[in-house]
Amino acid sequence: MKQPYPFAAIVGQEEMKQAMILTAIDPSLGGVLVFGDRGTGKSTAVRALAALLPPIDVVEDCPVNSARRSDCPDWAEIRSDTVVTRPTPVIDLPLGATEDRVTGALDIERALTRGEKAFQPGLLARANRGYLYIDEVNLLEDHIVDVLLDVAQSGENLVERDGLSIRHAARFVLVGSGNPEEGELRPQLLDRFGLSVDVASPGDIDDRVEVIRRREAYDHDHAAFMLRWQAEDAAIRERIVAARAALRHVRTPDAVLRDVAQLCLELGTDGLRGELTLLKAARAYAAFRDDTALARTHVRATAPAALRHRLRRDPLDEAGSGARLARAVEDVFA
Amino acid sequence: MGDAGRSAWSRAACVRDLLAIDPVGLGGVVLRARAGPVRDTFLAGLTDLPAPVIRLPPTTMTDRLTGGIDVTATIAAGRRVSGSGLLEGAGAAILPMAERLRPDLAVHIARAMDDCGLCVIAVDEGIDEDAAPASIAERAAFALHLADIAMADIHGPATGAPALARARRRLAAMQSAPELAAPIALAAMRFGIDSLRAPLLTLRAARAHAALHRRDAVEEPDLLAAVDLVLSHRVTHLPDTEATDLPTPPPGGTESAGADTDRIAPSDMLVEAVRANLPADILDRLAERASRTARGAGSGARRKGNRRGRPLPARPGRYDGSAAIDIVATLRAAAPWQTIRARTARTRRAVHVMPSDIHLKRFEEKSDRLLIFTVDASGSAAFARLAEAKGAVELLLGAAYARRDHVALIAFRGTGAELLLPPTRSLVQTKRRLAALPGGGGTPLAAGLACAMDLAIAAGRRGMTPAIALLTDGRANIALDGAADRERARADATRTARALAGQGCSTIVVDMGNRPEPDLAELGRTLGGHYLPLPRADAHRLSGAVAAALGT
């Protein structure tokens, strides 16, 4: 398998790239939802994301990527204290995955051959402290969505099945992509995504030509292409690491807090999650920009992604949520 | 069939050669053809695909694709035996009956095309609107219709393996040609092809075509052939000629495209090449495609919905991959026999499980519901009513998320009925479709009912539970054949209603006239459903009433 296409080499799609960088800076933001038509580079961007993420330290052999031995779940029976550095896990949750595979289940092999009751960790265990990617997330089956909602809420995966009673940490960033023409996402799941972006094919012919050229270069002259762009990927990664450290020191003036609250009030977003996410996103953006205090520009730049999917839907409104959002932003920041 | 058939076969043969030359880069082909000698001839000629070539019928289980534990072998051997996934290391895959492919399988296959360069031959036997999953069609460079080709049209010897091998070597040595990107991208854009995979695949097809014709670089004929083969089936709208078109290409395109104009076909020429080969019925096909995307384009909503649910007690059964094993029940069944089996067994094991102990998990199924709105758009129903019906559809759909409801909309007016909104759960699509709902003309009630019935039967076959809401205000005055004959219209409506009642789906007749119409009450009885006089209903009341009557 080839190395994935470099993140920095993606032409345009600035909002999508920005959203992915923000969640890499502050994973507690709660993930990114990318909606758009086919062939707009959604999956390319998600697969490229892995290269941007700083590696994490994990206890060797720990099935849930624990940082310390004391965090390892009992059932894993970890003996070693060795800590190794691994790339941040980006785990694919394929459509049609069974619940067993997602949550983990009784280890069939050991049950059948040795008669032992042992737990076989699932995708949620592997995604702990990393990313869980769901392509075509709007087609995900309901019972899997239920599992995800529960786990994303509690940060813990509780398996009560096959006579097992197992729990382990499962904190992950959800990244989903899909095509809105094929069906809507359940609002509860929509809410779990911190940021959402709509992507479309670039309408500018130069951009389109550039996409094709780079892709050709990637396929044709792979080594040179990767060499050139990996350096840029590394530069972005360094900025992310620096921003992570700077995040704590970003000051939040009260005036900006009021702006954020005012904006959410204006839009009538449900609950307080909108405000909190917008604030976090704006702070991460400020840290990425090397700014020490939160300002209106930061809120402005992140408001669409943080609030777009939280507006109460008015089915009879033709303009859609984008226009309403832009209007509200203009009003509040006038 | 004559010339048309012969040239169609030439295209098919060309696609076959190009795929043999660059199977990984081109992704594959979607073949729309029924079983028959022409298809067999075509497939038999596909000998030069990368090995191993696997066949994936639509019933293939997902775990066979990705690999997993082989339970029967594991029990027999007493140690873990994993089956390797079919996709692992496969070079090419033939998908018979691709139109029946489940969306979860399509996702895996599309992923393999992206990551491992799997070459896919999707044989689509679909009639009418059934089609191969969009995610696969999008990644495959070509699409061929073999229906118009007769055996007599097949001509010319197939390109031999040595020639193909030479072409492959030539392709490997060919320089990349970045200057071709601009005209191709421009041509794709003018046909409304949004995806960026299309121009990329065109470029690759052009290179393979050049290699096939023993050229060391892409020349005009290669480019023309490539745009025809890759772009013509993706066209979403025809480029406007001259005047309206001028503003689009020059601003960005001139600089990059202009430099190349002397040497290579400008995009105008490519546009003409695509246009020349568009089938005569392109406009109909475009409309058909629009309705196809609305329905979920095969990669979702359609057939899914009722496979899992509330767990039921496990039952003994043979493991064939179609159901999951209930481990605990299996071990429980094996437990009483352990002592006996341990005594007679030749090998020592902790647990002796026989295939007869295996219990399978079962689930209670519940299927998705489809609400079919059949709306009277005749002159008497007036535009205001129509607006309310539209609003009700949107409100119901907006509230339908959690219940997995789908909504469809049929309008009848003038002399016939029309499916305006094929079953969908997408608000985006619904809004788009409803915006352009026309009104006026007579009341062909029978035609509306017949259309609703067709849709209900089709939905039932897909595993959905259809329910019909008929919104009208008056009497039928157009017969099924379009004649303005009140008597026959009434008889036709009653007859259709009886047939519909026989389908056993729940119905509601909403009378939107100012005064309740006895005919409609009668119709409601014939349909065996509810009748609801609801004058001056607004969208909210309407959606509330329909939801209550149909028990959503």
PDB file of C-alpha atoms in Angstrom, chain A residues 1-2 4 11 13 37-44 47 91-101 105-117 120 133 135-145 161-164 179-188 190 200-221 313-321, chain B residues 62 66 69 71 74-75 78-80 103-104 107-108 111 114-116 134-135 138-139 171-172 174-179 181-182 184-186 188-189 193-197 199-200 203-204 207 248-249 251-253 255-256 260 293-297 299-301 304-305 307-308 324-328 330-331 349-351 353 361 390-391 394-395 398 401-402 404 424-429 431-432 435 539-540:
ATOM      1  CA  MET A   1       0.000   0.000   0.000  1.00  0.00           C
ATOM      2  CA  LYS A   2       1.246   3.435  -0.959  1.00  0.00           C
ATOM      3  CA  PRO A   4      -1.267   8.330   1.775  1.00  0.00           C
ATOM      4  CA  VAL A  11      -5.424  22.004  -3.138  1.00  0.00           C
ATOM      5  CA  GLN A  13     -10.488  23.129   0.788  1.00  0.00           C
ATOM      6  CA  ASP A  37     -20.175  15.228  -3.087  1.00  0.00           C
ATOM      7  CA  ARG A  38     -18.105  12.406  -4.470  1.00  0.00           C
ATOM      8  CA  GLY A  39     -14.626  13.141  -5.698  1.00  0.00           C
ATOM      9  CA  THR A  40     -14.061  16.233  -3.583  1.00  0.00           C
ATOM     10  CA  GLY A  41     -11.164  14.829  -1.606  1.00  0.00           C
ATOM     11  CA  LYS A  42     -12.949  13.946   1.644  1.00  0.00           C
ATOM     12  CA  SER A  43     -11.345  10.580   2.145  1.00  0.00           C
ATOM     13  CA  THR A  44      -8.000  11.825   0.888  1.00  0.00           C
ATOM     14  CA  ARG A  47      -6.257   9.570   5.342  1.00  0.00           C
ATOM     15  CA  ILE A  91      -8.973   3.603  13.051  1.00  0.00           C
ATOM     16  CA  ASP A  92     -11.431   2.950  10.238  1.00  0.00           C
ATOM     17  CA  LEU A  93     -14.923   1.962  11.214  1.00  0.00           C
ATOM     18  CA  PRO A  94     -16.216   0.336   8.050  1.00  0.00           C
ATOM     19  CA  LEU A  95     -19.867   0.447   7.145  1.00  0.00           C
ATOM     20  CA  GLY A  96     -21.433  -2.895   7.955  1.00  0.00           C
ATOM     21  CA  ALA A  97     -19.080  -3.635  10.837  1.00  0.00           C
ATOM     22  CA  THR A  98     -20.815  -5.849  13.365  1.00  0.00           C
ATOM     23  CA  GLU A  99     -21.381  -4.706  16.907  1.00  0.00           C
ATOM     24  CA  ASP A 100     -18.945  -7.394  18.076  1.00  0.00           C
ATOM     25  CA  ARG A 101     -16.199  -5.854  16.036  1.00  0.00           C
ATOM     26  CA  ALA A 105     -16.624  -9.445  22.297  1.00  0.00           C
ATOM     27  CA  LEU A 106     -15.778 -12.804  23.695  1.00  0.00           C
ATOM     28  CA  ASP A 107     -12.584 -14.104  22.132  1.00  0.00           C
ATOM     29  CA  ILE A 108     -13.956 -16.897  19.953  1.00  0.00           C
ATOM     30  CA  GLU A 109     -10.642 -18.599  19.538  1.00  0.00           C
ATOM     31  CA  ARG A 110      -9.910 -18.931  23.221  1.00  0.00           C
ATOM     32  CA  ALA A 111     -13.486 -19.779  24.075  1.00  0.00           C
ATOM     33  CA  LEU A 112     -13.702 -22.557  21.551  1.00  0.00           C
ATOM     34  CA  THR A 113     -10.263 -24.074  21.783  1.00  0.00           C
ATOM     35  CA  ARG A 114      -9.348 -23.556  25.413  1.00  0.00           C
ATOM     36  CA  GLY A 115     -12.692 -22.917  27.016  1.00  0.00           C
ATOM     37  CA  GLU A 116     -11.478 -19.650  28.478  1.00  0.00           C
ATOM     38  CA  LYS A 117     -13.584 -16.593  28.945  1.00  0.00           C
ATOM     39  CA  GLN A 120     -11.241  -9.666  22.393  1.00  0.00           C
ATOM     40  CA  TYR A 133     -12.971   7.490  11.053  1.00  0.00           C
ATOM     41  CA  ASP A 135     -16.742   6.992   5.827  1.00  0.00           C
ATOM     42  CA  GLU A 136     -20.346   7.418   4.674  1.00  0.00           C
ATOM     43  CA  VAL A 137     -21.276   8.102   8.269  1.00  0.00           C
ATOM     44  CA  ASN A 138     -24.862   8.951   7.326  1.00  0.00           C
ATOM     45  CA  LEU A 139     -25.379   5.369   6.180  1.00  0.00           C
ATOM     46  CA  LEU A 140     -24.165   3.872   9.425  1.00  0.00           C
ATOM     47  CA  GLU A 141     -26.657   1.470  10.909  1.00  0.00           C
ATOM     48  CA  ASP A 142     -28.695   2.602  13.838  1.00  0.00           C
ATOM     49  CA  HIS A 143     -27.493   0.119  16.400  1.00  0.00           C
ATOM     50  CA  ILE A 144     -23.856   1.059  15.734  1.00  0.00           C
ATOM     51  CA  VAL A 145     -24.776   4.733  16.020  1.00  0.00           C
ATOM     52  CA  ARG A 161     -22.514  -9.515  26.482  1.00  0.00           C
ATOM     53  CA  ASP A 162     -21.698 -13.158  26.033  1.00  0.00           C
ATOM     54  CA  GLY A 163     -21.456 -13.388  29.816  1.00  0.00           C
ATOM     55  CA  LEU A 164     -18.660 -10.839  29.877  1.00  0.00           C
ATOM     56  CA  ASN A 179     -22.756  12.739   1.017  1.00  0.00           C
ATOM     57  CA  PRO A 180     -25.846  14.626   2.208  1.00  0.00           C
ATOM     58  CA  GLU A 181     -27.846  13.585  -0.835  1.00  0.00           C
ATOM     59  CA  GLU A 182     -27.842  10.021   0.399  1.00  0.00           C
ATOM     60  CA  GLY A 183     -29.546  10.699   3.670  1.00  0.00           C
ATOM     61  CA  GLU A 184     -29.381  12.770   6.781  1.00  0.00           C
ATOM     62  CA  LEU A 185     -27.478  12.135   9.942  1.00  0.00           C
ATOM     63  CA  ARG A 186     -29.320  11.611  13.172  1.00  0.00           C
ATOM     64  CA  PRO A 187     -29.266  14.870  15.118  1.00  0.00           C
ATOM     65  CA  GLN A 188     -27.860  13.195  18.211  1.00  0.00           C
ATOM     66  CA  LEU A 190     -24.536  15.258  14.436  1.00  0.00           C
ATOM     67  CA  ALA A 200     -17.403  21.039  -2.901  1.00  0.00           C
ATOM     68  CA  SER A 201     -15.233  20.577  -5.931  1.00  0.00           C
ATOM     69  CA  PRO A 202     -13.246  23.723  -6.603  1.00  0.00           C
ATOM     70  CA  GLY A 203     -15.148  25.900  -9.043  1.00  0.00           C
ATOM     71  CA  ASP A 204     -11.982  27.506 -10.300  1.00  0.00           C
ATOM     72  CA  ILE A 205     -10.413  25.861 -13.312  1.00  0.00           C
ATOM     73  CA  ASP A 206      -6.864  26.610 -12.176  1.00  0.00           C
ATOM     74  CA  ASP A 207      -7.469  24.838  -8.893  1.00  0.00           C
ATOM     75  CA  ARG A 208      -8.959  21.871 -10.675  1.00  0.00           C
ATOM     76  CA  VAL A 209      -6.002  21.641 -13.019  1.00  0.00           C
ATOM     77  CA  GLU A 210      -3.642  21.868 -10.058  1.00  0.00           C
ATOM     78  CA  VAL A 211      -5.446  19.010  -8.318  1.00  0.00           C
ATOM     79  CA  ILE A 212      -5.028  16.816 -11.366  1.00  0.00           C
ATOM     80  CA  ARG A 213      -1.381  17.749 -11.801  1.00  0.00           C
ATOM     81  CA  ARG A 214      -0.501  17.003  -8.203  1.00  0.00           C
ATOM     82  CA  ARG A 215      -2.367  13.735  -8.244  1.00  0.00           C
ATOM     83  CA  GLU A 216      -0.538  12.757 -11.424  1.00  0.00           C
ATOM     84  CA  ALA A 217       2.750  13.646  -9.806  1.00  0.00           C
ATOM     85  CA  TYR A 218       1.794  11.614  -6.746  1.00  0.00           C
ATOM     86  CA  ASP A 219       1.066   8.565  -8.864  1.00  0.00           C
ATOM     87  CA  HIS A 220       3.877   9.022 -11.303  1.00  0.00           C
ATOM     88  CA  ASP A 221       6.761  10.465  -9.442  1.00  0.00           C
ATOM     89  CA  ARG A 313     -33.531  23.199  11.019  1.00  0.00           C
ATOM     90  CA  ASP A 314     -36.339  25.048   9.436  1.00  0.00           C
ATOM     91  CA  PRO A 315     -37.467  22.744   6.663  1.00  0.00           C
ATOM     92  CA  LEU A 316     -39.224  25.559   4.856  1.00  0.00           C
ATOM     93  CA  ASP A 317     -36.203  27.828   4.772  1.00  0.00           C
ATOM     94  CA  GLU A 318     -34.770  27.650   1.286  1.00  0.00           C
ATOM     95  CA  ALA A 319     -31.529  29.452   1.948  1.00  0.00           C
ATOM     96  CA  GLY A 320     -30.152  26.800   4.293  1.00  0.00           C
ATOM     97  CA  SER A 321     -28.148  27.238   7.448  1.00  0.00           C
TER      98      SER A 321
ATOM     99  CA  THR B  62     -18.464  -8.740   4.519  1.00  0.00           C
ATOM    100  CA  THR B  66     -11.832  -8.666   5.047  1.00  0.00           C
ATOM    101  CA  ILE B  69     -11.790 -16.355  11.997  1.00  0.00           C
ATOM    102  CA  VAL B  71     -15.079 -21.076  12.876  1.00  0.00           C
ATOM    103  CA  THR B  74     -11.002 -23.595  14.121  1.00  0.00           C
ATOM    104  CA  ILE B  75     -13.154 -26.132  15.918  1.00  0.00           C
ATOM    105  CA  GLY B  78      -8.451 -26.997  17.857  1.00  0.00           C
ATOM    106  CA  ARG B  79      -6.486 -23.870  17.137  1.00  0.00           C
ATOM    107  CA  ARG B  80      -7.213 -20.563  15.542  1.00  0.00           C
ATOM    108  CA  PRO B 103     -23.714  -0.671   0.357  1.00  0.00           C
ATOM    109  CA  ASP B 104     -21.396  -2.045   3.028  1.00  0.00           C
ATOM    110  CA  VAL B 107     -17.642   0.579   0.610  1.00  0.00           C
ATOM    111  CA  HIS B 108     -15.058  -2.143   1.104  1.00  0.00           C
ATOM    112  CA  ARG B 111     -11.712   1.247  -0.500  1.00  0.00           C
ATOM    113  CA  ASP B 114      -8.390   3.376  -3.731  1.00  0.00           C
ATOM    114  CA  ASP B 115      -5.775   1.752  -1.584  1.00  0.00           C
ATOM    115  CA  CYS B 116      -4.739  -1.457  -3.295  1.00  0.00           C
ATOM    116  CA  ALA B 134     -22.240   5.029  -7.261  1.00  0.00           C
ATOM    117  CA  SER B 135     -19.101   4.744  -5.169  1.00  0.00           C
ATOM    118  CA  GLU B 138     -17.305   6.833  -9.689  1.00  0.00           C
ATOM    119  CA  ARG B 139     -13.948   5.124  -9.304  1.00  0.00           C
ATOM    120  CA  LEU B 171       3.126   3.214 -20.888  1.00  0.00           C
ATOM    121  CA  ALA B 172       5.620   2.706 -18.086  1.00  0.00           C
ATOM    122  CA  MET B 174       5.858   7.438 -21.039  1.00  0.00           C
ATOM    123  CA  GLN B 175       6.513  10.878 -19.613  1.00  0.00           C
ATOM    124  CA  SER B 176       3.745  12.399 -17.583  1.00  0.00           C
ATOM    125  CA  ALA B 177       2.013  15.177 -19.465  1.00  0.00           C
ATOM    126  CA  PRO B 178       0.873  17.860 -17.034  1.00  0.00           C
ATOM    127  CA  GLU B 179      -0.063  20.223 -19.860  1.00  0.00           C
ATOM    128  CA  ALA B 181      -4.647  18.559 -17.378  1.00  0.00           C
ATOM    129  CA  ALA B 182      -6.032  21.961 -18.290  1.00  0.00           C
ATOM    130  CA  ILE B 184      -9.402  17.946 -19.845  1.00  0.00           C
ATOM    131  CA  ALA B 185     -10.431  19.689 -16.648  1.00  0.00           C
ATOM    132  CA  LEU B 186     -12.098  22.412 -18.663  1.00  0.00           C
ATOM    133  CA  ALA B 188     -15.195  18.060 -17.710  1.00  0.00           C
ATOM    134  CA  MET B 189     -16.337  21.249 -16.090  1.00  0.00           C
ATOM    135  CA  ILE B 193     -18.836  16.837 -14.117  1.00  0.00           C
ATOM    136  CA  ASP B 194     -17.955  17.894 -10.613  1.00  0.00           C
ATOM    137  CA  SER B 195     -15.842  15.023  -9.435  1.00  0.00           C
ATOM    138  CA  LEU B 196     -12.136  15.454  -9.911  1.00  0.00           C
ATOM    139  CA  ARG B 197     -11.653  11.754 -10.396  1.00  0.00           C
ATOM    140  CA  PRO B 199     -10.443  14.263 -15.440  1.00  0.00           C
ATOM    141  CA  LEU B 200      -7.740  12.218 -13.737  1.00  0.00           C
ATOM    142  CA  LEU B 203      -5.758  11.590 -18.481  1.00  0.00           C
ATOM    143  CA  ARG B 204      -4.777   8.027 -17.650  1.00  0.00           C
ATOM    144  CA  ARG B 207      -1.985   7.690 -21.913  1.00  0.00           C
ATOM    145  CA  THR B 248     -16.627  30.510 -17.962  1.00  0.00           C
ATOM    146  CA  PRO B 249     -13.565  29.201 -19.739  1.00  0.00           C
ATOM    147  CA  PRO B 251     -10.641  33.691 -16.902  1.00  0.00           C
ATOM    148  CA  GLY B 252      -8.710  30.838 -15.339  1.00  0.00           C
ATOM    149  CA  GLY B 253      -8.212  28.588 -18.290  1.00  0.00           C
ATOM    150  CA  GLU B 255      -3.251  31.030 -19.411  1.00  0.00           C
ATOM    151  CA  SER B 256      -2.567  27.376 -18.895  1.00  0.00           C
ATOM    152  CA  ASP B 260      -0.906  24.263 -25.178  1.00  0.00           C
ATOM    153  CA  THR B 293     -29.161  10.228  -7.336  1.00  0.00           C
ATOM    154  CA  ALA B 294     -32.168  11.381  -5.433  1.00  0.00           C
ATOM    155  CA  ARG B 295     -32.857   7.902  -4.283  1.00  0.00           C
ATOM    156  CA  GLY B 296     -29.454   7.394  -2.803  1.00  0.00           C
ATOM    157  CA  ALA B 297     -27.580   6.241  -5.866  1.00  0.00           C
ATOM    158  CA  SER B 299     -24.918   3.299  -1.881  1.00  0.00           C
ATOM    159  CA  GLY B 300     -27.360   3.573   0.898  1.00  0.00           C
ATOM    160  CA  ALA B 301     -30.847   3.937   2.091  1.00  0.00           C
ATOM    161  CA  LYS B 304     -30.709  -1.371   4.090  1.00  0.00           C
ATOM    162  CA  GLY B 305     -32.847  -1.029   7.104  1.00  0.00           C
ATOM    163  CA  ARG B 307     -31.319  -6.606   9.169  1.00  0.00           C
ATOM    164  CA  ARG B 308     -30.797  -6.159  12.845  1.00  0.00           C
ATOM    165  CA  ALA B 324     -23.300 -14.550  14.045  1.00  0.00           C
ATOM    166  CA  ILE B 325     -22.567 -17.376  16.440  1.00  0.00           C
ATOM    167  CA  ASP B 326     -23.925 -17.063  19.929  1.00  0.00           C
ATOM    168  CA  ILE B 327     -20.882 -18.280  21.813  1.00  0.00           C
ATOM    169  CA  VAL B 328     -22.476 -18.672  25.185  1.00  0.00           C
ATOM    170  CA  THR B 330     -23.035 -22.814  21.860  1.00  0.00           C
ATOM    171  CA  LEU B 331     -20.878 -23.591  24.881  1.00  0.00           C
ATOM    172  CA  ARG B 349      -8.765 -30.351  24.503  1.00  0.00           C
ATOM    173  CA  ALA B 350     -10.190 -28.069  27.115  1.00  0.00           C
ATOM    174  CA  VAL B 351     -13.572 -27.965  25.428  1.00  0.00           C
ATOM    175  CA  VAL B 353     -17.394 -28.505  20.609  1.00  0.00           C
ATOM    176  CA  LYS B 361     -27.908 -15.307  16.987  1.00  0.00           C
ATOM    177  CA  LYS B 390     -45.116  20.545   0.139  1.00  0.00           C
ATOM    178  CA  GLY B 391     -44.730  21.973   3.610  1.00  0.00           C
ATOM    179  CA  GLU B 394     -40.921  18.593   4.485  1.00  0.00           C
ATOM    180  CA  LEU B 395     -42.136  18.718   8.061  1.00  0.00           C
ATOM    181  CA  GLY B 398     -37.802  16.671   9.101  1.00  0.00           C
ATOM    182  CA  TYR B 401     -34.904  11.133  11.279  1.00  0.00           C
ATOM    183  CA  ALA B 402     -35.129   8.953  14.296  1.00  0.00           C
ATOM    184  CA  ARG B 404     -35.997   5.842   9.750  1.00  0.00           C
ATOM    185  CA  THR B 424     -35.593   9.565   0.073  1.00  0.00           C
ATOM    186  CA  ARG B 425     -34.601  10.655   3.540  1.00  0.00           C
ATOM    187  CA  SER B 426     -32.637  13.597   2.308  1.00  0.00           C
ATOM    188  CA  LEU B 427     -34.000  17.009   3.179  1.00  0.00           C
ATOM    189  CA  VAL B 428     -31.587  18.570   0.735  1.00  0.00           C
ATOM    190  CA  GLN B 429     -33.019  16.642  -2.188  1.00  0.00           C
ATOM    191  CA  LYS B 431     -36.283  20.853  -0.990  1.00  0.00           C
ATOM    192  CA  ARG B 432     -34.755  20.939  -4.403  1.00  0.00           C
ATOM    193  CA  ALA B 435     -39.346  23.924  -5.243  1.00  0.00           C
ATOM    194  CA  ALA B 539     -48.627  22.418   6.638  1.00  0.00           C
ATOM    195  CA  HIS B 540     -48.387  21.832  10.384  1.00  0.00           C
TER     196      HIS B 540
END
